[in-house]
Coordinates of C-alpha atoms (C1' of nucleotides) in Angstrom, one line a residue:
Chain A
M940 CA 29.3 -9.5 19.0
E941 CA 30.7 -12.4 20.5
G942 CA 32.1 -12.7 24.0
K943 CA 35.4 -12.1 25.1
S944 CA 38.6 -13.6 23.0
E945 CA 41.0 -15.3 24.9
Y946 CA 43.7 -13.2 23.0
K947 CA 44.6 -9.5 23.9
R948 CA 44.2 -6.4 21.4
G949 CA 45.5 -3.1 21.1
L950 CA 48.9 -1.6 21.3
W951 CA 51.8 -3.9 22.1
T952 CA 54.2 -3.4 25.2
V953 CA 57.9 -3.7 25.3
E954 CA 57.4 -7.0 26.9
E955 CA 55.0 -8.3 24.4
D956 CA 57.7 -7.2 21.7
K957 CA 60.6 -8.7 23.6
L958 CA 58.9 -12.2 23.7
L959 CA 57.9 -11.9 19.6
I960 CA 61.4 -11.0 18.8
D961 CA 62.8 -14.1 21.1
Y962 CA 60.3 -16.5 19.3
I963 CA 61.6 -15.2 15.6
A964 CA 65.1 -15.2 16.5
V965 CA 64.7 -18.8 17.3
H966 CA 62.1 -20.0 15.0
G967 CA 62.1 -17.8 12.0
K968 CA 59.1 -16.5 10.5
G969 CA 55.7 -18.3 9.8
K970 CA 53.7 -20.5 11.7
W971 CA 52.3 -17.8 13.5
N972 CA 49.5 -19.5 15.4
R973 CA 52.4 -21.5 17.2
I974 CA 53.2 -18.3 19.0
P975 CA 50.7 -17.7 21.6
K976 CA 50.9 -21.6 22.4
L977 CA 54.8 -21.8 22.7
T978 CA 55.7 -18.1 24.1
G979 CA 52.5 -17.7 26.3
L980 CA 51.9 -14.4 24.7
K981 CA 48.2 -13.4 24.9
R982 CA 48.0 -12.5 21.1
C983 CA 46.5 -14.2 18.0
G984 CA 48.9 -15.3 15.5
K985 CA 47.8 -13.0 13.2
S986 CA 48.6 -9.9 15.2
C987 CA 51.6 -11.5 15.7
R988 CA 52.3 -11.7 12.0
L989 CA 51.5 -7.9 12.0
R990 CA 53.5 -6.8 14.4
W991 CA 56.6 -8.4 13.1
I992 CA 55.9 -6.9 9.4
N993 CA 54.7 -3.6 10.1
Y994 CA 57.0 -2.6 13.2
L995 CA 59.5 -5.0 14.4
S996 CA 61.4 -6.7 11.5
P997 CA 64.5 -5.0 11.2
N998 CA 63.8 -4.4 7.5
V999 CA 61.0 -1.8 8.7
K1000 CA 62.6 1.8 8.1
R1001 CA 61.3 4.2 10.8
G1002 CA 61.3 7.9 10.3
D1003 CA 59.7 10.6 8.2
F1004 CA 59.4 9.7 4.6
T1005 CA 61.8 11.5 2.0
E1006 CA 60.9 13.4 -1.2
E1007 CA 62.0 10.6 -3.4
E1008 CA 60.3 8.3 -1.5
D1009 CA 56.8 10.6 -1.7
D1010 CA 57.4 11.2 -5.3
L1011 CA 57.8 7.0 -5.8
I1012 CA 54.4 6.3 -4.2
I1013 CA 52.5 9.5 -5.9
R1014 CA 53.5 7.8 -9.3
L1015 CA 53.1 4.4 -8.1
H1016 CA 49.6 4.9 -7.3
N1017 CA 48.8 6.6 -10.2
L1018 CA 49.7 3.5 -11.7
L1019 CA 48.4 1.1 -9.6
G1020 CA 45.7 2.5 -7.4
N1021 CA 45.3 1.0 -3.9
R1022 CA 47.8 -1.8 -4.3
W1023 CA 49.8 -0.8 -1.3
S1024 CA 51.9 -3.8 -1.1
L1025 CA 52.9 -3.4 -5.0
I1026 CA 53.9 0.0 -4.2
A1027 CA 55.7 -0.8 -1.1
G1028 CA 57.7 -3.5 -2.7
R1029 CA 59.4 -0.9 -4.8
I1030 CA 60.3 1.3 -1.6
S1031 CA 62.8 -0.3 0.5
G1032 CA 62.3 -0.4 4.0
R1033 CA 58.2 0.5 4.4
T1034 CA 55.6 -1.4 5.0
D1035 CA 52.1 -1.6 2.9
N1036 CA 50.8 -0.8 5.9
Q1037 CA 52.7 2.5 6.2
V1038 CA 52.2 3.8 2.6
K1039 CA 49.0 3.4 2.9
N1040 CA 48.7 5.5 6.1
H1041 CA 51.1 8.0 4.6
W1042 CA 49.3 8.2 1.5
N1043 CA 45.9 8.5 3.1
T1044 CA 47.2 11.3 5.7
H1045 CA 49.4 12.9 4.1
L1046 CA 49.9 12.7 0.5
S1047 CA 46.3 12.5 -0.9
K1048 CA 46.1 15.8 1.3
R1049 CA 48.7 17.3 -0.6
L1050 CA 47.4 16.8 -3.4
G1051 CA 44.1 17.7 -3.0
I1052 CA 43.1 14.2 -3.7
K1053 CA 39.3 13.2 -2.7
K1054 CA 38.4 9.5 -2.6
V1055 CA 34.9 9.9 -4.5
K1056 CA 33.8 6.4 -4.6
S1057 CA 35.6 3.0 -4.7
K1058 CA 33.5 0.2 -6.6
V1059 CA 34.3 -3.2 -8.6
G1060 CA 33.4 -4.1 -11.9
A1061 CA 35.3 -2.1 -14.4
S1062 CA 38.5 -2.6 -16.0
S1063 CA 40.0 0.6 -15.3
Q1064 CA 40.7 3.4 -13.2
T1065 CA 39.2 6.9 -14.0
I1066 CA 40.7 10.1 -12.7
L1067 CA 38.7 13.2 -12.6
F1068 CA 40.9 16.7 -12.6
K1069 CA 40.0 19.7 -12.8
E1070 CA 40.6 22.0 -15.9
S1071 CA 40.2 25.9 -16.2
G1072 CA 38.5 25.9 -12.8
K1073 CA 35.0 24.4 -14.6
S1074 CA 35.0 20.9 -15.9
L1075 CA 36.4 17.9 -14.8
R1076 CA 38.6 16.2 -17.3
T1077 CA 38.6 12.5 -17.2
C1078 CA 41.6 10.0 -17.9
S1079 CA 41.5 6.5 -17.9
A1080 CA 44.5 4.9 -16.1
S1081 CA 44.3 1.8 -18.6
N1082 CA 45.8 4.0 -20.9
L1083 CA 48.8 4.5 -18.4
T1084 CA 49.5 0.5 -18.2
P1085 CA 51.2 -1.7 -20.0
T1086 CA 48.3 -4.1 -20.8
P1087 CA 45.0 -1.8 -21.3
D1088 CA 43.1 -5.0 -22.5
C1089 CA 43.1 -6.4 -19.2
K1090 CA 41.0 -9.2 -18.3
A1091 CA 39.7 -8.0 -14.9
G1092 CA 36.6 -7.1 -14.0
A1093 CA 34.4 -9.8 -15.7
A1094 CA 33.2 -10.7 -12.7
D1095 CA 30.0 -9.2 -10.8
P1096 CA 30.4 -6.0 -9.0
E1097 CA 30.2 -6.5 -5.2
V1098 CA 30.2 -3.6 -3.1
T1099 CA 30.2 -4.0 0.5
E1100 CA 27.6 -1.6 2.0
N1101 CA 30.4 0.4 3.9
G1102 CA 31.4 1.1 0.3
S1103 CA 34.4 -1.0 -0.1
H1104 CA 35.5 -3.5 -2.7
R1105 CA 35.6 -7.1 -1.8
A1106 CA 37.3 -8.6 -5.4
A1107 CA 41.0 -8.9 -4.9
G1108 CA 43.4 -7.4 -7.3
V1109 CA 43.0 -5.3 -10.1
N1110 CA 39.2 -4.5 -10.9
S1111 CA 38.8 -2.0 -8.5
V1112 CA 37.7 1.6 -9.7
Q1113 CA 38.7 4.8 -8.2
E1114 CA 37.4 8.2 -8.9
L1115 CA 39.6 10.7 -7.7
R1116 CA 39.5 14.4 -7.8
I1117 CA 42.8 16.7 -7.9
D1118 CA 42.6 20.5 -6.9
E1119 CA 43.5 22.8 -9.9
D1120 CA 46.0 24.5 -7.6
N1121 CA 47.6 21.0 -7.4
Y1122 CA 47.3 19.9 -10.7
E1123 CA 50.2 21.3 -12.5
N1124 CA 52.5 20.7 -10.1
H1125 CA 51.7 16.9 -10.5
F1126 CA 51.4 16.0 -14.1
W1127 CA 53.0 12.5 -13.7
F1128 CA 50.5 10.2 -15.7
L1129 CA 52.4 9.2 -18.6
N1130 CA 54.4 6.1 -19.2
D1131 CA 57.4 7.8 -20.3
D1132 CA 57.9 10.0 -17.6
L1133 CA 58.0 7.4 -15.4
D1134 CA 60.1 5.1 -17.3
S1135 CA 62.8 8.2 -17.9
Q1136 CA 62.9 8.4 -14.1
V1137 CA 62.3 5.0 -12.5
P1138 CA 64.4 3.0 -14.9
S1139 CA 63.7 -0.5 -13.0
L1140 CA 60.1 0.7 -12.6
M1141 CA 58.5 -0.5 -15.9
E1142 CA 60.3 -4.1 -16.2
F1143 CA 59.2 -4.7 -12.8
L1144 CA 55.3 -3.7 -13.6
D1145 CA 55.5 -5.4 -16.9
K1146 CA 56.0 -8.5 -14.9
S1147 CA 53.9 -7.8 -12.1
L1148 CA 51.0 -6.9 -14.4
D1149 CA 51.4 -9.4 -17.0
F1150 CA 51.2 -12.1 -14.2
V1151 CA 48.3 -10.7 -12.7
W1152 CA 46.1 -10.1 -15.5
N1153 CA 47.4 -13.3 -18.0
G1154 CA 48.3 -15.6 -15.1
M1155 CA 51.8 -16.3 -16.6
Chain B
dA551 C1' 44.9 25.1 32.6
dA552 C1' 41.0 22.9 30.5
dG553 C1' 38.4 21.4 26.9
dC554 C1' 37.8 20.1 22.6
dG555 C1' 38.5 18.6 17.9
dA556 C1' 41.9 17.2 14.2
dC557 C1' 45.3 14.7 13.1
dC558 C1' 48.1 10.5 13.0
dC559 C1' 49.5 6.0 12.6
dA560 C1' 49.2 1.4 14.9
dA561 C1' 45.9 -2.4 14.8
dC562 C1' 41.9 -5.1 13.7
dC563 C1' 38.5 -6.7 10.6
dG564 C1' 37.0 -9.3 6.6
dC565 C1' 37.9 -11.7 2.7
dG566 C1' 40.5 -14.0 -1.4
dA567 C1' 44.8 -16.8 -2.1
dT568 C1' 47.3 -20.6 -1.3
dG569 C1' 49.1 -24.6 0.3
dA570 C1' 48.9 -28.9 2.9
dC571 C1' 47.1 -33.0 3.8
Chain C
dC1221 C1' 39.4 -33.2 -5.5
dG1222 C1' 37.6 -31.3 -1.2
dT1223 C1' 38.8 -28.9 3.4
dC1224 C1' 41.0 -26.5 6.5
dA1225 C1' 44.7 -24.0 8.2
dT1226 C1' 47.3 -20.1 7.3
dC1227 C1' 48.8 -16.1 4.8
dG1228 C1' 48.4 -12.1 2.4
dC1229 C1' 45.9 -7.7 1.3
dG1230 C1' 43.4 -3.6 1.5
dG1231 C1' 39.9 -0.9 4.0
dT1232 C1' 38.4 0.6 8.6
dT1233 C1' 38.6 1.9 13.5
dG1234 C1' 40.1 3.4 17.5
dG1235 C1' 43.4 5.5 20.8
dG1236 C1' 47.3 8.8 21.6
dT1237 C1' 48.7 13.2 20.7
dC1238 C1' 48.8 17.9 19.2
dG1239 C1' 47.0 22.5 18.3
dC1240 C1' 43.4 25.8 19.0
dT1241 C1' 40.3 28.3 21.6

DNA sequence: AAGCGACCCAACCGCGATGAC
DNA sequence: CGTCATCGCGGTTGGGTCGCT
């Protein structure tokens, strides 16, 4: 690896937090790379931005996720996949990092979901779940979205050696396994169900997904 | 009480997108 | 139009905490 960075890493101290808060109170957000020069903070701009967005911002809600939040995350994740920022955008006070962590540490376990593989290059998500304890039934998530004939996926797949995908946006594929015990409690795959319980969601997704796929 | 492993979450890394010049 | 800086996103890592033996 390369030599020592001029910037500090690891957990933030109270003093560092205060420097960052004071800076933002005066200069506002943005121009993150100026912060170490102007404040003397030994943190790179990227680290400052992340610290503010994920922790220090007054908009960030702390504490446990509510049942309503959990339910919304589950539904949105089914619809959108691992687009955490999009999901977090629909949950007031929660960051994408919080949602991602909460999903990985709590919700995926609760639902018995295991990430089997993740790759790029297909135009839809494939969700596998047990039926009657033997076979796996498949369900294409493209049936669950407003525009099934999405244009993504034209690009060649590019999968890194550690399995993470590199392409942005819609062309990621995951296969999920849902344990039988949990399956019946989480039959949340249908659009009309989602629409009826989250009134503004479909309108939002229509716009978001239309923009992503059609560039409009 | 000590050791160990699992869990959780803040922070980091790498990459693509976007904007300024 | 090309280049560079900055921003934003998603996957991964690392270390602190907790519970079990």
